[in-house]
Amino acid sequence: VRPRSEKYVLSLNVNGDGYHIRQLDATVDDAQKKEYMELFMNNSTGWYDECANWQHADDGTRFQSSPIAKLLLLASLKFASRDAFGMGIEYEAGRPGWNDALNGLVGMVGSGMPETYELDYMLRYIKSVLDKYNRPVILPVELSELINQITMALDVLAENEGDGVLNEAVSEQVNITLVPSALFDYWDTVATAREYYREQTRVIFSGMTKEWPAAEISVILSRWISEVERGIERAMIIGYHVGDNSTGSSGLTPTYFSYNITKWERTENRNE
């Protein structure tokens, strides 16, 4: 997946009288990854051995992890992919939910709440398993660094505003047009950390790991669950401002969101 500096592109709007930012060609076949996979080419079949699709460490061995570590990796990347309002999970490429009718939502910098509810369930499940068995979790150092970056970004977010205050401010905006600066700064910091993780693990992992106590991971997950719940609350508030004098108290959220980027800096690069 390309970083934002490459997948956020300037394009003509539908009327052809101005420009807007769209998310296009977000994925690319990685030549370096393909070259690495060719090391595992089976000359008898003329195709890759199955191990070509496995993750490897820097020394060429298979990089292995436990099922709970895999789930935690998935949950971490999903949590780091929440949209700028902290509501839906960003759609970066492809077909969201394999629903062809939503193909265009990806280009509109879209996100979805169904994946947020799935993330909430997954975080709670992982936490319940860690609390029940209280066994340490061994994670790749690259993922550990991402988790640390998320924690620091949450600390800054709490110092700057506090999510309760942010949700109060959101609820007072009948026509919500701008992401509050504290939320935007958090989103930008975590998205940058996610992009750095992807770049580090683009071809292989280093092979180095860190052991996390179950209790420490459980505390982190509790914090993430609270953040997801605040995002759901925000979605309810925003969704109900679409109606007349709505209070956001009925328990329903929008399903999808799209974002308009109002300020940007040109990189002077062009996509092929």
PDB file of C-alpha atoms in Angstrom:
ATOM      1  CA  VAL A   1       0.000   0.000   0.000  1.00  0.00           C
ATOM      2  CA  ARG A   2       1.449   3.315  -1.023  1.00  0.00           C
ATOM      3  CA  PRO A   3       1.902   6.123   1.519  1.00  0.00           C
ATOM      4  CA  ARG A   4      -0.435   9.110   1.437  1.00  0.00           C
ATOM      5  CA  SER A   5       2.175  11.194  -0.372  1.00  0.00           C
ATOM      6  CA  GLU A   6       1.769   8.865  -3.356  1.00  0.00           C
ATOM      7  CA  LYS A   7      -1.850   7.692  -3.223  1.00  0.00           C
ATOM      8  CA  TYR A   8      -3.446  11.090  -2.506  1.00  0.00           C
ATOM      9  CA  VAL A   9      -3.543  12.720  -5.935  1.00  0.00           C
ATOM     10  CA  LEU A  10      -4.852  15.977  -7.355  1.00  0.00           C
ATOM     11  CA  SER A  11      -7.521  15.422  -9.994  1.00  0.00           C
ATOM     12  CA  LEU A  12     -10.238  17.361 -11.783  1.00  0.00           C
ATOM     13  CA  ASN A  13     -13.626  17.422 -10.114  1.00  0.00           C
ATOM     14  CA  VAL A  14     -16.703  16.037 -11.802  1.00  0.00           C
ATOM     15  CA  ASN A  15     -17.582  19.411 -13.338  1.00  0.00           C
ATOM     16  CA  GLY A  16     -14.086  19.909 -14.694  1.00  0.00           C
ATOM     17  CA  ASP A  17     -13.903  23.413 -13.262  1.00  0.00           C
ATOM     18  CA  GLY A  18     -11.609  22.756 -10.316  1.00  0.00           C
ATOM     19  CA  TYR A  19      -9.425  20.244  -8.535  1.00  0.00           C
ATOM     20  CA  HIS A  20      -9.852  17.998  -5.534  1.00  0.00           C
ATOM     21  CA  ILE A  21      -7.883  15.287  -3.763  1.00  0.00           C
ATOM     22  CA  ARG A  22      -8.681  11.675  -4.510  1.00  0.00           C
ATOM     23  CA  GLN A  23      -7.138   8.435  -3.304  1.00  0.00           C
ATOM     24  CA  LEU A  24      -6.127   6.582  -6.458  1.00  0.00           C
ATOM     25  CA  ASP A  25      -3.825   3.681  -7.366  1.00  0.00           C
ATOM     26  CA  ALA A  26      -3.254   3.023  -3.675  1.00  0.00           C
ATOM     27  CA  THR A  27      -1.622  -0.364  -4.211  1.00  0.00           C
ATOM     28  CA  VAL A  28       1.284  -1.350  -6.423  1.00  0.00           C
ATOM     29  CA  ASP A  29       3.139  -4.550  -7.270  1.00  0.00           C
ATOM     30  CA  ASP A  30       6.396  -4.258  -5.352  1.00  0.00           C
ATOM     31  CA  ALA A  31       9.344  -5.042  -7.604  1.00  0.00           C
ATOM     32  CA  GLN A  32      11.663  -5.613  -4.657  1.00  0.00           C
ATOM     33  CA  LYS A  33       9.222  -8.028  -3.042  1.00  0.00           C
ATOM     34  CA  LYS A  34       8.799  -9.878  -6.336  1.00  0.00           C
ATOM     35  CA  GLU A  35      12.568 -10.142  -6.701  1.00  0.00           C
ATOM     36  CA  TYR A  36      12.801 -11.622  -3.221  1.00  0.00           C
ATOM     37  CA  MET A  37      10.041 -14.139  -3.954  1.00  0.00           C
ATOM     38  CA  GLU A  38      11.937 -15.303  -7.037  1.00  0.00           C
ATOM     39  CA  LEU A  39      14.576 -16.711  -4.687  1.00  0.00           C
ATOM     40  CA  PHE A  40      11.998 -19.393  -3.917  1.00  0.00           C
ATOM     41  CA  MET A  41      11.140 -20.251  -7.506  1.00  0.00           C
ATOM     42  CA  ASN A  42      10.645 -23.974  -8.132  1.00  0.00           C
ATOM     43  CA  ASN A  43      12.491 -24.830 -11.333  1.00  0.00           C
ATOM     44  CA  SER A  44      10.475 -28.040 -11.769  1.00  0.00           C
ATOM     45  CA  THR A  45       7.118 -26.271 -11.871  1.00  0.00           C
ATOM     46  CA  GLY A  46       8.236 -22.850 -13.077  1.00  0.00           C
ATOM     47  CA  TRP A  47       6.311 -21.295 -10.197  1.00  0.00           C
ATOM     48  CA  TYR A  48       6.960 -20.194  -6.632  1.00  0.00           C
ATOM     49  CA  ASP A  49       7.259 -22.676  -3.788  1.00  0.00           C
ATOM     50  CA  GLU A  50       4.657 -22.072  -1.117  1.00  0.00           C
ATOM     51  CA  CYS A  51       7.306 -20.627   1.200  1.00  0.00           C
ATOM     52  CA  ALA A  52       7.649 -17.674  -1.181  1.00  0.00           C
ATOM     53  CA  ASN A  53       4.390 -16.360   0.286  1.00  0.00           C
ATOM     54  CA  TRP A  54       5.525 -16.726   3.894  1.00  0.00           C
ATOM     55  CA  GLN A  55       7.070 -13.953   5.904  1.00  0.00           C
ATOM     56  CA  HIS A  56      10.806 -14.279   6.409  1.00  0.00           C
ATOM     57  CA  ALA A  57      13.308 -12.858   8.845  1.00  0.00           C
ATOM     58  CA  ASP A  58      16.484 -11.036   7.895  1.00  0.00           C
ATOM     59  CA  ASP A  59      18.487 -14.280   8.078  1.00  0.00           C
ATOM     60  CA  GLY A  60      16.242 -15.973   5.494  1.00  0.00           C
ATOM     61  CA  THR A  61      14.372 -18.208   7.934  1.00  0.00           C
ATOM     62  CA  ARG A  62      10.600 -18.298   8.171  1.00  0.00           C
ATOM     63  CA  PHE A  63       9.328 -15.695  10.607  1.00  0.00           C
ATOM     64  CA  GLN A  64       6.808 -17.390  12.859  1.00  0.00           C
ATOM     65  CA  SER A  65       4.365 -16.043  15.419  1.00  0.00           C
ATOM     66  CA  SER A  66       1.549 -17.316  17.597  1.00  0.00           C
ATOM     67  CA  PRO A  67      -2.152 -17.017  16.663  1.00  0.00           C
ATOM     68  CA  ILE A  68      -2.724 -14.388  19.374  1.00  0.00           C
ATOM     69  CA  ALA A  69       0.206 -12.354  18.022  1.00  0.00           C
ATOM     70  CA  LYS A  70      -1.291 -12.521  14.525  1.00  0.00           C
ATOM     71  CA  LEU A  71      -4.651 -11.327  15.834  1.00  0.00           C
ATOM     72  CA  LEU A  72      -2.963  -8.519  17.725  1.00  0.00           C
ATOM     73  CA  LEU A  73      -1.092  -7.480  14.577  1.00  0.00           C
ATOM     74  CA  LEU A  74      -4.344  -7.362  12.625  1.00  0.00           C
ATOM     75  CA  ALA A  75      -6.106  -5.403  15.370  1.00  0.00           C
ATOM     76  CA  SER A  76      -3.204  -2.944  15.669  1.00  0.00           C
ATOM     77  CA  LEU A  77      -3.197  -2.154  11.959  1.00  0.00           C
ATOM     78  CA  LYS A  78      -6.978  -1.760  11.957  1.00  0.00           C
ATOM     79  CA  PHE A  79      -6.852   0.529  14.992  1.00  0.00           C
ATOM     80  CA  ALA A  80      -4.104   2.550  13.286  1.00  0.00           C
ATOM     81  CA  SER A  81      -6.325   2.857  10.199  1.00  0.00           C
ATOM     82  CA  ARG A  82      -9.247   4.695  11.791  1.00  0.00           C
ATOM     83  CA  ASP A  83     -10.333   7.792   9.913  1.00  0.00           C
ATOM     84  CA  ALA A  84      -9.579  11.365  10.961  1.00  0.00           C
ATOM     85  CA  PHE A  85     -12.686  11.572  13.149  1.00  0.00           C
ATOM     86  CA  GLY A  86     -11.789   8.229  14.755  1.00  0.00           C
ATOM     87  CA  MET A  87     -15.065   6.713  13.579  1.00  0.00           C
ATOM     88  CA  GLY A  88     -14.778   4.369  10.595  1.00  0.00           C
ATOM     89  CA  ILE A  89     -11.888   2.258   9.340  1.00  0.00           C
ATOM     90  CA  GLU A  90     -10.294   3.814   6.280  1.00  0.00           C
ATOM     91  CA  TYR A  91     -10.821   2.180   2.913  1.00  0.00           C
ATOM     92  CA  GLU A  92      -7.438   2.400   1.269  1.00  0.00           C
ATOM     93  CA  ALA A  93      -7.916   0.296  -1.835  1.00  0.00           C
ATOM     94  CA  GLY A  94      -9.970  -2.402  -3.502  1.00  0.00           C
ATOM     95  CA  ARG A  95     -13.627  -3.146  -2.912  1.00  0.00           C
ATOM     96  CA  PRO A  96     -14.869  -2.488   0.647  1.00  0.00           C
ATOM     97  CA  GLY A  97     -16.604  -5.654   1.768  1.00  0.00           C
ATOM     98  CA  TRP A  98     -16.305  -6.838  -1.833  1.00  0.00           C
ATOM     99  CA  ASN A  99     -19.281  -4.575  -2.564  1.00  0.00           C
ATOM    100  CA  ASP A 100     -18.847  -3.298  -6.136  1.00  0.00           C
ATOM    101  CA  ALA A 101     -21.277  -0.454  -5.461  1.00  0.00           C
ATOM    102  CA  LEU A 102     -18.738   1.016  -3.045  1.00  0.00           C
ATOM    103  CA  ASN A 103     -15.730   0.999  -5.361  1.00  0.00           C
ATOM    104  CA  GLY A 104     -15.843   4.778  -5.692  1.00  0.00           C
ATOM    105  CA  LEU A 105     -15.859   5.330  -1.925  1.00  0.00           C
ATOM    106  CA  VAL A 106     -12.192   4.372  -1.746  1.00  0.00           C
ATOM    107  CA  GLY A 107     -11.261   7.208  -4.089  1.00  0.00           C
ATOM    108  CA  MET A 108     -13.339   9.613  -1.983  1.00  0.00           C
ATOM    109  CA  VAL A 109     -11.090   8.963   1.035  1.00  0.00           C
ATOM    110  CA  GLY A 110     -13.872   6.877   2.500  1.00  0.00           C
ATOM    111  CA  SER A 111     -14.265   4.845   5.665  1.00  0.00           C
ATOM    112  CA  GLY A 112     -16.792   2.429   7.117  1.00  0.00           C
ATOM    113  CA  MET A 113     -18.421   1.701  10.448  1.00  0.00           C
ATOM    114  CA  PRO A 114     -19.023  -2.050   9.898  1.00  0.00           C
ATOM    115  CA  GLU A 115     -15.265  -2.610  10.148  1.00  0.00           C
ATOM    116  CA  THR A 116     -15.191  -0.495  13.328  1.00  0.00           C
ATOM    117  CA  TYR A 117     -17.699  -2.769  15.015  1.00  0.00           C
ATOM    118  CA  GLU A 118     -15.648  -5.765  13.887  1.00  0.00           C
ATOM    119  CA  LEU A 119     -12.538  -4.130  15.367  1.00  0.00           C
ATOM    120  CA  ASP A 120     -14.352  -3.523  18.651  1.00  0.00           C
ATOM    121  CA  TYR A 121     -15.316  -7.204  18.823  1.00  0.00           C
ATOM    122  CA  MET A 122     -11.791  -8.347  17.953  1.00  0.00           C
ATOM    123  CA  LEU A 123     -10.150  -6.107  20.568  1.00  0.00           C
ATOM    124  CA  ARG A 124     -12.506  -7.408  23.244  1.00  0.00           C
ATOM    125  CA  TYR A 125     -11.831 -11.010  22.227  1.00  0.00           C
ATOM    126  CA  ILE A 126      -8.046 -10.598  22.320  1.00  0.00           C
ATOM    127  CA  LYS A 127      -8.263  -8.892  25.709  1.00  0.00           C
ATOM    128  CA  SER A 128     -10.454 -11.656  27.115  1.00  0.00           C
ATOM    129  CA  VAL A 129      -7.957 -14.314  26.013  1.00  0.00           C
ATOM    130  CA  LEU A 130      -4.998 -12.433  27.513  1.00  0.00           C
ATOM    131  CA  ASP A 131      -6.862 -11.867  30.778  1.00  0.00           C
ATOM    132  CA  LYS A 132      -7.888 -15.513  30.982  1.00  0.00           C
ATOM    133  CA  TYR A 133      -4.533 -17.171  30.307  1.00  0.00           C
ATOM    134  CA  ASN A 134      -2.159 -14.384  31.390  1.00  0.00           C
ATOM    135  CA  ARG A 135       0.628 -15.539  29.097  1.00  0.00           C
ATOM    136  CA  PRO A 136       3.216 -13.169  27.596  1.00  0.00           C
ATOM    137  CA  VAL A 137       2.916 -12.318  23.914  1.00  0.00           C
ATOM    138  CA  ILE A 138       5.943 -12.242  21.640  1.00  0.00           C
ATOM    139  CA  LEU A 139       5.641  -9.615  18.919  1.00  0.00           C
ATOM    140  CA  PRO A 140       7.975  -8.472  16.139  1.00  0.00           C
ATOM    141  CA  VAL A 141       9.848  -5.322  17.100  1.00  0.00           C
ATOM    142  CA  GLU A 142       8.305  -3.527  14.127  1.00  0.00           C
ATOM    143  CA  LEU A 143       4.814  -4.069  15.529  1.00  0.00           C
ATOM    144  CA  SER A 144       5.983  -3.194  19.029  1.00  0.00           C
ATOM    145  CA  GLU A 145       7.238   0.144  17.732  1.00  0.00           C
ATOM    146  CA  LEU A 146       3.884   0.828  16.057  1.00  0.00           C
ATOM    147  CA  ILE A 147       2.060   0.086  19.318  1.00  0.00           C
ATOM    148  CA  ASN A 148       4.405   2.442  21.185  1.00  0.00           C
ATOM    149  CA  GLN A 149       3.806   5.186  18.622  1.00  0.00           C
ATOM    150  CA  ILE A 150       0.043   4.765  18.987  1.00  0.00           C
ATOM    151  CA  THR A 151       0.361   5.005  22.772  1.00  0.00           C
ATOM    152  CA  MET A 152       2.373   8.224  22.571  1.00  0.00           C
ATOM    153  CA  ALA A 153      -0.107   9.719  20.097  1.00  0.00           C
ATOM    154  CA  LEU A 154      -2.997   8.874  22.443  1.00  0.00           C
ATOM    155  CA  ASP A 155      -1.116  10.537  25.302  1.00  0.00           C
ATOM    156  CA  VAL A 156      -0.753  13.732  23.269  1.00  0.00           C
ATOM    157  CA  LEU A 157      -4.418  13.582  22.248  1.00  0.00           C
ATOM    158  CA  ALA A 158      -5.469  13.289  25.890  1.00  0.00           C
ATOM    159  CA  GLU A 159      -3.236  16.208  26.886  1.00  0.00           C
ATOM    160  CA  ASN A 160      -4.442  18.468  24.083  1.00  0.00           C
ATOM    161  CA  GLU A 161      -8.158  18.056  24.383  1.00  0.00           C
ATOM    162  CA  GLY A 162      -9.502  14.890  25.913  1.00  0.00           C
ATOM    163  CA  ASP A 163     -11.981  12.851  23.930  1.00  0.00           C
ATOM    164  CA  GLY A 164     -14.934  13.767  26.088  1.00  0.00           C
ATOM    165  CA  VAL A 165     -14.356  17.452  25.320  1.00  0.00           C
ATOM    166  CA  LEU A 166     -13.909  16.625  21.639  1.00  0.00           C
ATOM    167  CA  ASN A 167     -17.205  14.786  21.499  1.00  0.00           C
ATOM    168  CA  GLU A 168     -18.875  17.697  23.256  1.00  0.00           C
ATOM    169  CA  ALA A 169     -17.471  20.072  20.662  1.00  0.00           C
ATOM    170  CA  VAL A 170     -18.613  17.791  17.851  1.00  0.00           C
ATOM    171  CA  SER A 171     -22.136  17.596  19.283  1.00  0.00           C
ATOM    172  CA  GLU A 172     -22.394  21.397  19.237  1.00  0.00           C
ATOM    173  CA  GLN A 173     -21.640  21.600  15.504  1.00  0.00           C
ATOM    174  CA  VAL A 174     -24.901  21.185  13.639  1.00  0.00           C
ATOM    175  CA  ASN A 175     -23.071  21.302  10.310  1.00  0.00           C
ATOM    176  CA  ILE A 176     -19.818  19.502  10.932  1.00  0.00           C
ATOM    177  CA  THR A 177     -17.284  20.443   8.291  1.00  0.00           C
ATOM    178  CA  LEU A 178     -13.818  20.291   9.839  1.00  0.00           C
ATOM    179  CA  VAL A 179     -11.989  17.662  11.856  1.00  0.00           C
ATOM    180  CA  PRO A 180     -10.897  19.155  15.216  1.00  0.00           C
ATOM    181  CA  SER A 181      -7.154  19.872  15.168  1.00  0.00           C
ATOM    182  CA  ALA A 182      -6.374  17.510  18.057  1.00  0.00           C
ATOM    183  CA  LEU A 183      -8.021  14.593  16.253  1.00  0.00           C
ATOM    184  CA  PHE A 184      -6.382  15.509  12.961  1.00  0.00           C
ATOM    185  CA  ASP A 185      -2.916  15.658  14.558  1.00  0.00           C
ATOM    186  CA  TYR A 186      -3.511  12.258  16.171  1.00  0.00           C
ATOM    187  CA  TRP A 187      -4.656  10.779  12.857  1.00  0.00           C
ATOM    188  CA  ASP A 188      -1.642  12.182  11.004  1.00  0.00           C
ATOM    189  CA  THR A 189       0.823  10.904  13.612  1.00  0.00           C
ATOM    190  CA  VAL A 190      -0.622   7.387  13.696  1.00  0.00           C
ATOM    191  CA  ALA A 191      -0.995   7.201   9.905  1.00  0.00           C
ATOM    192  CA  THR A 192       2.669   8.153   9.594  1.00  0.00           C
ATOM    193  CA  ALA A 193       3.614   5.409  12.071  1.00  0.00           C
ATOM    194  CA  ARG A 194       1.518   2.912  10.090  1.00  0.00           C
ATOM    195  CA  GLU A 195       3.262   3.890   6.872  1.00  0.00           C
ATOM    196  CA  TYR A 196       6.642   3.480   8.569  1.00  0.00           C
ATOM    197  CA  TYR A 197       5.642  -0.005   9.768  1.00  0.00           C
ATOM    198  CA  ARG A 198       4.667  -0.980   6.243  1.00  0.00           C
ATOM    199  CA  GLU A 199       7.933   0.282   4.834  1.00  0.00           C
ATOM    200  CA  GLN A 200       9.914  -1.656   7.450  1.00  0.00           C
ATOM    201  CA  THR A 201       8.081  -4.910   6.722  1.00  0.00           C
ATOM    202  CA  ARG A 202       7.580  -4.391   2.986  1.00  0.00           C
ATOM    203  CA  VAL A 203       9.818  -7.337   2.043  1.00  0.00           C
ATOM    204  CA  ILE A 204      10.857  -9.071   5.280  1.00  0.00           C
ATOM    205  CA  PHE A 205      10.822  -8.690   9.045  1.00  0.00           C
ATOM    206  CA  SER A 206      14.079  -8.083  10.897  1.00  0.00           C
ATOM    207  CA  GLY A 207      13.450 -11.232  12.942  1.00  0.00           C
ATOM    208  CA  MET A 208      13.868  -9.434  16.248  1.00  0.00           C
ATOM    209  CA  THR A 209      11.040  -9.741  18.769  1.00  0.00           C
ATOM    210  CA  LYS A 210       9.865  -8.255  22.038  1.00  0.00           C
ATOM    211  CA  GLU A 211       8.044 -10.081  24.822  1.00  0.00           C
ATOM    212  CA  TRP A 212       5.045  -8.215  26.215  1.00  0.00           C
ATOM    213  CA  PRO A 213       3.411  -9.148  29.546  1.00  0.00           C
ATOM    214  CA  ALA A 214      -0.237 -10.023  29.059  1.00  0.00           C
ATOM    215  CA  ALA A 215      -1.292  -7.443  31.637  1.00  0.00           C
ATOM    216  CA  GLU A 216       0.486  -4.643  29.764  1.00  0.00           C
ATOM    217  CA  ILE A 217      -1.150  -5.539  26.472  1.00  0.00           C
ATOM    218  CA  SER A 218      -4.510  -5.803  28.259  1.00  0.00           C
ATOM    219  CA  VAL A 219      -4.193  -2.229  29.550  1.00  0.00           C
ATOM    220  CA  ILE A 220      -3.358  -1.002  26.043  1.00  0.00           C
ATOM    221  CA  LEU A 221      -6.339  -2.845  24.572  1.00  0.00           C
ATOM    222  CA  SER A 222      -8.657  -1.367  27.198  1.00  0.00           C
ATOM    223  CA  ARG A 223      -7.548   2.063  26.099  1.00  0.00           C
ATOM    224  CA  TRP A 224      -8.065   1.201  22.436  1.00  0.00           C
ATOM    225  CA  ILE A 225     -11.546  -0.137  23.154  1.00  0.00           C
ATOM    226  CA  SER A 226     -12.424   3.132  24.892  1.00  0.00           C
ATOM    227  CA  GLU A 227     -11.167   5.095  21.891  1.00  0.00           C
ATOM    228  CA  VAL A 228     -13.207   2.971  19.495  1.00  0.00           C
ATOM    229  CA  GLU A 229     -16.301   3.521  21.651  1.00  0.00           C
ATOM    230  CA  ARG A 230     -15.731   7.276  21.599  1.00  0.00           C
ATOM    231  CA  GLY A 231     -15.485   7.098  17.829  1.00  0.00           C
ATOM    232  CA  ILE A 232     -18.788   5.229  17.682  1.00  0.00           C
ATOM    233  CA  GLU A 233     -20.320   7.913  19.897  1.00  0.00           C
ATOM    234  CA  ARG A 234     -18.967  10.565  17.521  1.00  0.00           C
ATOM    235  CA  ALA A 235     -20.506   8.732  14.579  1.00  0.00           C
ATOM    236  CA  MET A 236     -23.888   8.730  16.313  1.00  0.00           C
ATOM    237  CA  ILE A 237     -23.650  12.463  16.931  1.00  0.00           C
ATOM    238  CA  ILE A 238     -22.610  13.255  13.374  1.00  0.00           C
ATOM    239  CA  GLY A 239     -25.157  10.907  11.846  1.00  0.00           C
ATOM    240  CA  TYR A 240     -27.999  12.433  13.766  1.00  0.00           C
ATOM    241  CA  HIS A 241     -27.121  15.974  12.864  1.00  0.00           C
ATOM    242  CA  VAL A 242     -28.296  15.064   9.393  1.00  0.00           C
ATOM    243  CA  GLY A 243     -31.860  15.111  10.714  1.00  0.00           C
ATOM    244  CA  ASP A 244     -33.815  17.973  12.242  1.00  0.00           C
ATOM    245  CA  ASN A 245     -32.891  18.778  15.847  1.00  0.00           C
ATOM    246  CA  SER A 246     -31.573  15.278  16.371  1.00  0.00           C
ATOM    247  CA  THR A 247     -29.919  14.375  19.644  1.00  0.00           C
ATOM    248  CA  GLY A 248     -27.815  11.436  18.534  1.00  0.00           C
ATOM    249  CA  SER A 249     -29.335   9.254  21.228  1.00  0.00           C
ATOM    250  CA  SER A 250     -31.125   6.565  19.214  1.00  0.00           C
ATOM    251  CA  GLY A 251     -28.092   4.274  18.935  1.00  0.00           C
ATOM    252  CA  LEU A 252     -27.722   4.350  15.152  1.00  0.00           C
ATOM    253  CA  THR A 253     -24.671   5.429  13.189  1.00  0.00           C
ATOM    254  CA  PRO A 254     -24.083   6.108   9.501  1.00  0.00           C
ATOM    255  CA  THR A 255     -22.552   3.150   7.691  1.00  0.00           C
ATOM    256  CA  TYR A 256     -20.063   5.007   5.510  1.00  0.00           C
ATOM    257  CA  PHE A 257     -18.206   8.315   5.442  1.00  0.00           C
ATOM    258  CA  SER A 258     -16.237  10.221   2.833  1.00  0.00           C
ATOM    259  CA  TYR A 259     -13.812  13.071   3.406  1.00  0.00           C
ATOM    260  CA  ASN A 260     -13.010  16.202   1.424  1.00  0.00           C
ATOM    261  CA  ILE A 261      -9.412  17.323   1.810  1.00  0.00           C
ATOM    262  CA  THR A 262      -9.418  21.128   1.960  1.00  0.00           C
ATOM    263  CA  LYS A 263      -5.694  21.875   2.323  1.00  0.00           C
ATOM    264  CA  TRP A 264      -2.722  20.121   0.797  1.00  0.00           C
ATOM    265  CA  GLU A 265       0.873  20.561  -0.265  1.00  0.00           C
ATOM    266  CA  ARG A 266       2.068  19.634  -3.739  1.00  0.00           C
ATOM    267  CA  THR A 267       4.889  17.091  -3.924  1.00  0.00           C
ATOM    268  CA  GLU A 268       5.458  17.914  -7.606  1.00  0.00           C
ATOM    269  CA  ASN A 269       5.482  14.165  -8.286  1.00  0.00           C
ATOM    270  CA  ARG A 270       3.243  12.469 -10.804  1.00  0.00           C
ATOM    271  CA  ASN A 271       1.787   8.965 -10.753  1.00  0.00           C
ATOM    272  CA  GLU A 272       2.458   6.848 -13.801  1.00  0.00           C
TER     273      GLU A 272
END
